[in-house]
XYZ file of C-alpha atoms in Angstrom:
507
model
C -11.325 -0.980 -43.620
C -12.027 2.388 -42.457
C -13.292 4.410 -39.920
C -14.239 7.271 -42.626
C -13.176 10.654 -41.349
C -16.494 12.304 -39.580
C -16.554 16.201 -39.812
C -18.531 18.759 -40.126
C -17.598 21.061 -43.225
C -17.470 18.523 -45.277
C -20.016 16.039 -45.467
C -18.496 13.795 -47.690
C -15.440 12.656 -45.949
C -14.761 9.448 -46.029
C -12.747 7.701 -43.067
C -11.071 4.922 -42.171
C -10.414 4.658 -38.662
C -10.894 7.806 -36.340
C -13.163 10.736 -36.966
C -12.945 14.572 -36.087
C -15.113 17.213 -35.526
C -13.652 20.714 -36.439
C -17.185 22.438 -35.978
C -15.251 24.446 -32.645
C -15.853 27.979 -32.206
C -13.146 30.316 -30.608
C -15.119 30.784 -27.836
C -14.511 27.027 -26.848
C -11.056 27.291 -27.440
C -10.293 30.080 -25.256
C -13.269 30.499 -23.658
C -13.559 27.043 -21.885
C -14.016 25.829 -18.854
C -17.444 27.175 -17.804
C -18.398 23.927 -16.739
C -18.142 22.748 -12.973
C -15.104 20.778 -12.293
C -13.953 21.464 -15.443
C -10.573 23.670 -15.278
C -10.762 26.774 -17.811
C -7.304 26.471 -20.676
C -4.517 27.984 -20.927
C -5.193 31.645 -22.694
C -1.819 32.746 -22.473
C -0.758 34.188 -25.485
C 2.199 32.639 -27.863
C 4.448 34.268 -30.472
C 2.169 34.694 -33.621
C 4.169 33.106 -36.674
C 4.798 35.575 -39.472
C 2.435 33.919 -41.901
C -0.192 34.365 -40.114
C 0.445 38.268 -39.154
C -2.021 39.413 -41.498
C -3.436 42.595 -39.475
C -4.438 45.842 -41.542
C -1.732 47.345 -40.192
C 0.634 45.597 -41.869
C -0.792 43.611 -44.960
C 1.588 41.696 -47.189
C 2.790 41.746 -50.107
C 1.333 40.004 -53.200
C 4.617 38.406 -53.225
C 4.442 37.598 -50.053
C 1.164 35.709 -50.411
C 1.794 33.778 -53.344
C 4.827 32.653 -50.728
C 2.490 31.791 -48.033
C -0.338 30.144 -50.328
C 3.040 28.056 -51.666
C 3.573 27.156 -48.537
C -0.008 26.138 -47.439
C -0.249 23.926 -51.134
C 3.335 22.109 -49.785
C 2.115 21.610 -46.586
C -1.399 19.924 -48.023
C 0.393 18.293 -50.534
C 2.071 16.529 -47.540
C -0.278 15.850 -45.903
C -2.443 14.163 -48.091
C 0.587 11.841 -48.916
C 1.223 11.014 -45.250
C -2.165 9.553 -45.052
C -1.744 7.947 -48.687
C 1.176 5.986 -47.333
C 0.164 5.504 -44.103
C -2.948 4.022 -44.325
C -1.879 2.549 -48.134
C -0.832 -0.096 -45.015
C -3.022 0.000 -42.528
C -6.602 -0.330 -44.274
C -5.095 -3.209 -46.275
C -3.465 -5.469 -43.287
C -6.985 -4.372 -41.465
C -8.202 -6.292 -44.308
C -6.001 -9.659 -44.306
C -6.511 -10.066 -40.571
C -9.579 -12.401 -40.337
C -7.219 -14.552 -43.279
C -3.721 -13.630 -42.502
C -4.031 -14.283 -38.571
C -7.449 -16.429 -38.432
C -5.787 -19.036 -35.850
C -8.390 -18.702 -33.036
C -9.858 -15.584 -34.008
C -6.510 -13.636 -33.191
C -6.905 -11.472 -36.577
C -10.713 -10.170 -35.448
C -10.031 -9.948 -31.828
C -7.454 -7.396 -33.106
C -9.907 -5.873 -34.888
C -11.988 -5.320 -31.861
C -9.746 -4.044 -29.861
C -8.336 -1.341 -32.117
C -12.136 -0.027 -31.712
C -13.010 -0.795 -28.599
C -9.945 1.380 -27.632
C -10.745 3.896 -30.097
C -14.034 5.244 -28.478
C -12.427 5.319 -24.703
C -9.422 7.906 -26.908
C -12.161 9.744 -29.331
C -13.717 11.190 -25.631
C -10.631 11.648 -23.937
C -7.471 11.853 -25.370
C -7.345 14.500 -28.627
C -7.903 17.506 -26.016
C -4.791 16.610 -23.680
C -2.110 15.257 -26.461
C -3.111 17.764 -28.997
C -2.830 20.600 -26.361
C 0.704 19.794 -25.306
C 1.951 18.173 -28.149
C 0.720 20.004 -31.332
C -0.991 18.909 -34.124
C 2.291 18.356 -35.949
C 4.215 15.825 -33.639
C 0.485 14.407 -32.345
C 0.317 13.174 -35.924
C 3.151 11.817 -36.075
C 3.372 10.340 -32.614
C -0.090 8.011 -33.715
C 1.601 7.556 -37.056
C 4.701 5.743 -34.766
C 1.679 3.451 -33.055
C 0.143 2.401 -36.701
C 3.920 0.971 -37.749
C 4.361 -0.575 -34.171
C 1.072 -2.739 -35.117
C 2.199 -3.514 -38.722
C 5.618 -4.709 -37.277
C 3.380 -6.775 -34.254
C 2.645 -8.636 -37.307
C 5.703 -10.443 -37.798
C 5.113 -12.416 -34.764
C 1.196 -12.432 -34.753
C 0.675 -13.372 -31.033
C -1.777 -12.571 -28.245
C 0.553 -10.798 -26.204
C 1.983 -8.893 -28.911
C -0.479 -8.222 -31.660
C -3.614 -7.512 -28.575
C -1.180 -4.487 -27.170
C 0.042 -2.851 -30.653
C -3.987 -3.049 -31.672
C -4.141 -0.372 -28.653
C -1.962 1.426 -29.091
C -3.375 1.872 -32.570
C -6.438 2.449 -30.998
C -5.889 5.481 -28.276
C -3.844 6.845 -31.180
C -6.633 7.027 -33.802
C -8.746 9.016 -32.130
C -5.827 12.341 -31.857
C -4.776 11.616 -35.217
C -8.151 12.393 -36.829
C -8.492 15.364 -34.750
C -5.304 17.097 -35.114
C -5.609 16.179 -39.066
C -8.705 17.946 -39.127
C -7.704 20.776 -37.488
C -4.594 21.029 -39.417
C -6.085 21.030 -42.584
C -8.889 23.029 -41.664
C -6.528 25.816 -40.067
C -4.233 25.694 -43.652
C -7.600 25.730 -45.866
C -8.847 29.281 -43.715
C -5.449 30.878 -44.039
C -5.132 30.061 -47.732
C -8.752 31.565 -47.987
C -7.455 35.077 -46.554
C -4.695 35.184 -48.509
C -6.351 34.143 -51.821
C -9.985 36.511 -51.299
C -11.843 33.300 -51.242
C -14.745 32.125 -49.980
C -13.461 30.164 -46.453
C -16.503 27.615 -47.027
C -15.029 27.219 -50.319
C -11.804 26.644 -49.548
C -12.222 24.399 -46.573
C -14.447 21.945 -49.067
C -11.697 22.109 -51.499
C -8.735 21.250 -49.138
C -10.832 18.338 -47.624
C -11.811 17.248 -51.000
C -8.369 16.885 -52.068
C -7.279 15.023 -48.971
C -10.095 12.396 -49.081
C -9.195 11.549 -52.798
C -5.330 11.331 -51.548
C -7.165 9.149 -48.678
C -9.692 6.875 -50.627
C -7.094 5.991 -53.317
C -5.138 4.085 -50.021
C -7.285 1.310 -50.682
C -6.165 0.875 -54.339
C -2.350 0.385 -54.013
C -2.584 -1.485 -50.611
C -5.001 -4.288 -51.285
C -2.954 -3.931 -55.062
C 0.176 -4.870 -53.260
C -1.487 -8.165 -50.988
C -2.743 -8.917 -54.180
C 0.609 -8.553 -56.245
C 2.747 -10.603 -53.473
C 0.442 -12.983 -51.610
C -0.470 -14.824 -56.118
C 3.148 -15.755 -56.110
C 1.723 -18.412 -53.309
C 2.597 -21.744 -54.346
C -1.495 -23.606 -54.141
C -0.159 -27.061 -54.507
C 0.070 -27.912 -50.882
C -3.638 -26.440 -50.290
C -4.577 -30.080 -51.216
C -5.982 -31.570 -47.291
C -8.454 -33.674 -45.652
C -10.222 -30.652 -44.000
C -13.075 -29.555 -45.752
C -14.056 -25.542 -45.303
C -16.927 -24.153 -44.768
C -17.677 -20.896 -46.493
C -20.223 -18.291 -46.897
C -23.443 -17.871 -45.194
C -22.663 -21.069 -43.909
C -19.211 -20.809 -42.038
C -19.505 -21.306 -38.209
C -16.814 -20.931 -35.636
C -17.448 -24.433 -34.452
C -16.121 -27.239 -35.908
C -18.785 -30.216 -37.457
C -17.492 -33.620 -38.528
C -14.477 -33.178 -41.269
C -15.781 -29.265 -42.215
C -14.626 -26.357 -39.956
C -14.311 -22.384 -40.075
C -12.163 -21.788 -42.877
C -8.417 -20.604 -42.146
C -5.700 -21.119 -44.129
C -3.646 -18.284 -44.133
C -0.673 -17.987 -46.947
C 3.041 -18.990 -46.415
C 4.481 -17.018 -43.786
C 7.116 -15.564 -45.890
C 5.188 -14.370 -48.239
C 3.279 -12.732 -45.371
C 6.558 -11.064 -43.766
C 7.779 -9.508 -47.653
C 4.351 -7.943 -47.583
C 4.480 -6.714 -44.107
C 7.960 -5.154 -44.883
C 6.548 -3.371 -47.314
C 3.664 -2.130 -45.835
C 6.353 -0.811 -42.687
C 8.407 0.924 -45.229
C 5.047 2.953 -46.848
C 4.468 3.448 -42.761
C 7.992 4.615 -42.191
C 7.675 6.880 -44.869
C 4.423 8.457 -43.699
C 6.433 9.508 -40.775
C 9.503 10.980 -42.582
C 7.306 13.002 -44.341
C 5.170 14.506 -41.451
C 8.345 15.154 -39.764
C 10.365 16.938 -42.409
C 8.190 18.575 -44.580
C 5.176 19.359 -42.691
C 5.252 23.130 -40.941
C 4.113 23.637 -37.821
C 1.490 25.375 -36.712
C 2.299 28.671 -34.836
C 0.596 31.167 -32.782
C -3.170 32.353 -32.620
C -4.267 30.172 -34.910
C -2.229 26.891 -33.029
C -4.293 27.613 -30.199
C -7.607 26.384 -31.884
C -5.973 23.645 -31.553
C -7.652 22.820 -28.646
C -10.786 21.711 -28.387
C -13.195 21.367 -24.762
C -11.152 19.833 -22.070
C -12.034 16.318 -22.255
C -14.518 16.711 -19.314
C -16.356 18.890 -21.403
C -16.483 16.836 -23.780
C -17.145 13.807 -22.416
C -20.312 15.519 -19.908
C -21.192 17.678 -23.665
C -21.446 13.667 -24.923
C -23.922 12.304 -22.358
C -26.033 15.020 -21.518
C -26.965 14.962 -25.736
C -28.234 11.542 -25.478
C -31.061 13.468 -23.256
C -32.224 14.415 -27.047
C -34.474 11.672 -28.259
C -33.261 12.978 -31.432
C -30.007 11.443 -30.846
C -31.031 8.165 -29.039
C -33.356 7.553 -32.242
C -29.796 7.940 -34.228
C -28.044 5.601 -32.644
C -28.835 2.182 -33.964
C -28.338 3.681 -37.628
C -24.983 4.632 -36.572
C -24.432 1.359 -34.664
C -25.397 -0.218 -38.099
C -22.977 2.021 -39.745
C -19.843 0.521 -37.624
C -21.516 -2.983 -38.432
C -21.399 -3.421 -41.399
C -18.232 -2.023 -42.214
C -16.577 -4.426 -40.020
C -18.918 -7.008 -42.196
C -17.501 -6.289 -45.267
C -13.788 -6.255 -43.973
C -13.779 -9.217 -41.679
C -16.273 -12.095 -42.193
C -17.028 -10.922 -46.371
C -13.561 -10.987 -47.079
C -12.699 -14.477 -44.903
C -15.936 -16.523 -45.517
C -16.687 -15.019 -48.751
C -13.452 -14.180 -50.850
C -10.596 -16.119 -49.176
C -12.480 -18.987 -48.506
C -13.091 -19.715 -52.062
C -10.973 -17.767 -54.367
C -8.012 -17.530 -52.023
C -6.584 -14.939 -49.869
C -4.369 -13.150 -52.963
C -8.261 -12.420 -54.268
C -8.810 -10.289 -51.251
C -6.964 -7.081 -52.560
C -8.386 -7.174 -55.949
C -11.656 -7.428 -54.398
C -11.557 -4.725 -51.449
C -9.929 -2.425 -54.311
C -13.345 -2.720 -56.041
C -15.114 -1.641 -52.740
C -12.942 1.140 -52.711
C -13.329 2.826 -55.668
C -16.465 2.287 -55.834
C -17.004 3.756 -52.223
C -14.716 6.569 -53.476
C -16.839 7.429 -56.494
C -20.380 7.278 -55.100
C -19.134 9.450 -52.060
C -18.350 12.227 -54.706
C -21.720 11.532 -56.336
C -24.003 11.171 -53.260
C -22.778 14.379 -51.895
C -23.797 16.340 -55.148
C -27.071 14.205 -56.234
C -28.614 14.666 -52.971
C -29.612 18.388 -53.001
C -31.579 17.078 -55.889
C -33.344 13.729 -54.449
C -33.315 14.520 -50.588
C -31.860 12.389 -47.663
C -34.823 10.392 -47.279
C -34.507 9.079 -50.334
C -31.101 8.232 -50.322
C -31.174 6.344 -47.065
C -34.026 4.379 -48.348
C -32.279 3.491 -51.274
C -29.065 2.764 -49.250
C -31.153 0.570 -47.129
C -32.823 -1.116 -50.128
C -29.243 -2.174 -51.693
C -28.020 -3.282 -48.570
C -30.951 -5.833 -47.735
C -30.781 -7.229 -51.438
C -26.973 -7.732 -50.562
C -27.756 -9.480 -47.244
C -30.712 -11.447 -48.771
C -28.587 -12.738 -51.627
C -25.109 -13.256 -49.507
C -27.713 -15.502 -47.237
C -28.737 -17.428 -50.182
C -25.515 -17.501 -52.193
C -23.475 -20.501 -52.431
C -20.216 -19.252 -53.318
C -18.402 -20.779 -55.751
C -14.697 -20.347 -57.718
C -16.320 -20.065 -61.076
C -18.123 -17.206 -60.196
C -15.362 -14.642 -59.999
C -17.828 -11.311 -61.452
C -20.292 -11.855 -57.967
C -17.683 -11.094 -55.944
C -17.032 -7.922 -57.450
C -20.227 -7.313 -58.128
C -20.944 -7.650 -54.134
C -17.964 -6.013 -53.509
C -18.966 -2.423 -55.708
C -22.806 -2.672 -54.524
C -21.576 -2.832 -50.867
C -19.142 0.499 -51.455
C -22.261 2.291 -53.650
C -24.294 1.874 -50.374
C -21.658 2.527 -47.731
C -20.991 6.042 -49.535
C -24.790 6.537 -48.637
C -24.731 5.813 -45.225
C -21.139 7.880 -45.074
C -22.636 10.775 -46.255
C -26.033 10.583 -45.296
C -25.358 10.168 -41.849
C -22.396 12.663 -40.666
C -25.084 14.949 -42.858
C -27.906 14.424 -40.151
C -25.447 14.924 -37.537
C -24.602 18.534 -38.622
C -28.097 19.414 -39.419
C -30.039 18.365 -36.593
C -27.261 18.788 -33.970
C -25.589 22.184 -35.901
C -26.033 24.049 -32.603
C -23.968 21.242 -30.763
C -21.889 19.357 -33.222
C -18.944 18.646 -31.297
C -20.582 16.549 -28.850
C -22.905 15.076 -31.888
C -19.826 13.645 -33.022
C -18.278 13.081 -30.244
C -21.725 10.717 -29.849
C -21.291 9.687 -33.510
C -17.972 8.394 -33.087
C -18.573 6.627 -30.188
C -21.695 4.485 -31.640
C -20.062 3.520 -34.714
C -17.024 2.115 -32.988
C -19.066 -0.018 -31.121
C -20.463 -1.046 -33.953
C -17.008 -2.077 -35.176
C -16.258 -3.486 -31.569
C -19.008 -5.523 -31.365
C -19.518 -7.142 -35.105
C -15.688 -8.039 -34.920
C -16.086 -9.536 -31.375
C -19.101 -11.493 -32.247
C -17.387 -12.737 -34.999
C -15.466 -15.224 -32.987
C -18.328 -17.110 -32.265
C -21.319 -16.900 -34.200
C -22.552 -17.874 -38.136
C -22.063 -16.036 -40.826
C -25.683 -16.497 -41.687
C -26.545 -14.994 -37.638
C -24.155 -11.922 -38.592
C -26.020 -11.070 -41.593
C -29.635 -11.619 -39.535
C -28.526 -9.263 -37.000
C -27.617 -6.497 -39.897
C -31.159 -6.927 -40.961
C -32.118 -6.420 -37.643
C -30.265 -3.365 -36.657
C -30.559 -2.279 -40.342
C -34.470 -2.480 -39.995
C -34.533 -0.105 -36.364
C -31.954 2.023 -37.372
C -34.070 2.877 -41.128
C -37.388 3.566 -39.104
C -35.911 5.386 -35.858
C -34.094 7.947 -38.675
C -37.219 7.717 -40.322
C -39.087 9.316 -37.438
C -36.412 11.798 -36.531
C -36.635 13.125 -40.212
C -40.364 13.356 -40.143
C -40.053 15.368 -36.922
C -38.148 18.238 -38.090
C -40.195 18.229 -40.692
C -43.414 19.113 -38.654
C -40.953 21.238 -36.302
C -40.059 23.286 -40.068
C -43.600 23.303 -40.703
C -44.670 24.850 -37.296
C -42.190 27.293 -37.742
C -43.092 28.303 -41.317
C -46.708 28.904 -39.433
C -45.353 31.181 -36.937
């Protein structure tokens, strides 16, 4: 599962948990503070690091900028595989939990509260750590927080597992930002040294990263997959019949119940090891071979003080624009919380088994991964409209026919089948959605996604809480639901700039 990675040069990032918004403008790095209340930040000047001396006065060397585009490559290069690793972990335990740690919902009420925390730290916290920590050690900082939650794991508790979910979840929030800015800092330095175009550049660098970042989901459902088959199925055999699918309640009737059955806790703790080393070695990387950044250009760092940002955040949901937004975005969070938590339990483990559940969520990935690339590039052709439409049209076929579905072990190619049709229209409303956000909010994007974070981790919050107590079947009705407002709110804000285009083409 993932929060896909919300910003605004790039509309087709994906993201697992955590967004960022690098749509800042120098002005509200070192200009802020205008606001009330708000105290203006620091402007002193720092040291400028040689690399980035690149005045007319003294220009460097060709040899000196294939050096510093070297170094800008290493430092993406590492990057990318500091996410790889780290999240080659985390998106596949955030899988497992609803199996792995199903005893009274501990596994989803983990879930929750990873998000719930995560939109309290997306409007407060990436300003202040960022500022006096530096996007170097504030990534690796949250990366320390993501293997404190995969060790949790070893003793799945209440009181231990509840606080490491967040921790993950004030981190998330300041890791997405100061990756963004990082990478978007590198991507305009390697643009003046190379005579590129920066919008070029920027698209590249982030392009590169999110195929680093979508390929996560390969080798770390691969690896649940790869260790939890070696379970030994022979004592599965018991008197308690499960209930599974559409029709899997929390509450227990007669001999069926919920289904949880979660693998041999060994097996469990050789695939949590691993998953700490990968996270262990995310850090070692950050640390040693990342660079820092250094002078003018470590100061964008900073984005509004979170007062600004948090009074920038409510005063935008004064735009109807945005309220008609939200339940799309709401959906957004929904359903990807669906897919990894009740499709995956219910659905997969319930039937197949709980070692099916990587081999699965690797065929969401991909195909998430893929589509993502495509829906990006086909959509200057077809439009937005259509694309949502058709996004919407997959995803109420899938909710129709996991409603009627009776899930069974002889149909192994559904589940895949489910599994790739759900990632083809996720990529839609991925794309589709941080798109609107930078069109129709470009004069205030920070606080539009700000507003988009915060709606779509609710979404997670609440679909992962709910899931403690209600149907299967009631989960996928409410989709529909919220599916059905969120289509014909965008609907309405689409047709409206239209006629505001058209008025304007008048004038």
């Amino acid at each position: 599962m993932e929060t896909k990675g919300t910003q605004t040069l790039d509309e087709n990032s994906g993201d697992s948990l955590g967004s960022e918004n690098v749509g800042y403008t120098l002005d509200d790095v070192i200009g802020g503070g205008g606001d009330k209340g708000c105290p203006a930040l620091d402007t002193k000047k720092e040291d400028v690091d040689d690399a980035d001396n690149n005045s007319s006065e003294n220009p460097p060397t060709k040899t000196e900028r294939t050096s510093r585009k070297r170094r800008i490559v290493k430092n993406l290069l590492s990057l990318n595989l500091t996410f790889l690793f780290l999240f080659t972990a985390f998106q596949a335990l955030s899988n497992l939990q609803s199996s792995i740690n199903c005893d009274e919902g501990l596994g989803l009420a983990s879930l929750s509260t990873i998000y719930a925390c995560l939109i309290v730290s997306s409007l407060f916290l990436p300003p202040i750590v960022i500022r006096y920590v530096g996007t170097k050690w504030t990534m690796a900082v949250s990366m320390v927080c993501y293997v404190l939650y995969t060790a949790a794991n070893y003793y799945p508790q209440w009181y231990t597992l509840i606080p490491a979910s967040a921790l993950v979840g004030f981190a998330g929030a300041p890791l997405w930002t100061s990756k963004g800015t990082y990478l978007t800092t590198s991507s305009i330095r390697y643009a003046g040294l190379s005579g590129e175009n920066s919008d070029v550049v920027v698209n590249r660098f982030f392009g590169l990263f999110f195929m680093f970042f979508q390929s996560s989901q390969i080798w770390g459902n691969l690896m649940s997959s790869i260790v939890l088959s070696s379970s030994d199925d022979n004592e599965t055999e018991s008197v308690v019949t499960y209930t599974c699918g559409a029709s899997d309640c929390q509450e227990t009737t007669g001999n069926e119940t919920t289904y949880c059955n979660p693998p041999p806790r060994d097996l469990t703790n050789i695939l949590l090891t691993v998953y700490l080393i990968c996270g262990v070695i995310a850090i070692i990387i950050i640390s040693v071979f990342l660079d820092q950044l250094r002078g003018a250009e470590e100061r964008k760092k900073n984005t509004k003080p979170p007062c600004q940002l948090f009074l920038a955040t409510v005063q935008l949901l004064k735009d109807y624009r945005m309220v008609l937004m939200i339940p799309l975005t709401i959906f957004s969070g929904l359903e990807q919380a669906f897919i990894a938590g009740d499709f995956t339990k219910s659905y997969v483990s319930c039937v197949i088994g709980v070692d099916m559940v990587g081999y699965v969520m690797i065929c969401y990935g991909v195909s998430d991964a893929i589509f993502s690339f495509l829906v990006g590039r086909i959509a200057k052709y077809t439009g937005r409209v259509l694309l949502m439409a058709t996004g919407a049209a997959i995803h109420l076929a899938l909710i129709i026919s996991l409603l009627l579905w009776e899930p069974l072990e002889s149909q192994m190619p559904v589940y895949f089948t489910v599994a790739a049709a759900w990632g083809l229209a996720d990529a839609i409303w991925q794309t589709e959605i941080n798109s609107v956000y930078g069109v129709v909010f470009s004069a205030n994007q920070e606080a539009a996604y700000s507003n988009y974070r915060l709606w779509e981790s609710l979404g997670f919050t609440v679909s992962f809480a709910y899931s403690l107590f209600l149907c299967v079947s009631t989960k996928l009705y409410i989709l529909t639901g919220v599916l059905g407002v969120g289509l014909l709110s965008y609907f309405v804000v689409e047709y409206k700039r239209w006629k505001e285009q058209r008025e304007d083409q008048k004038k």
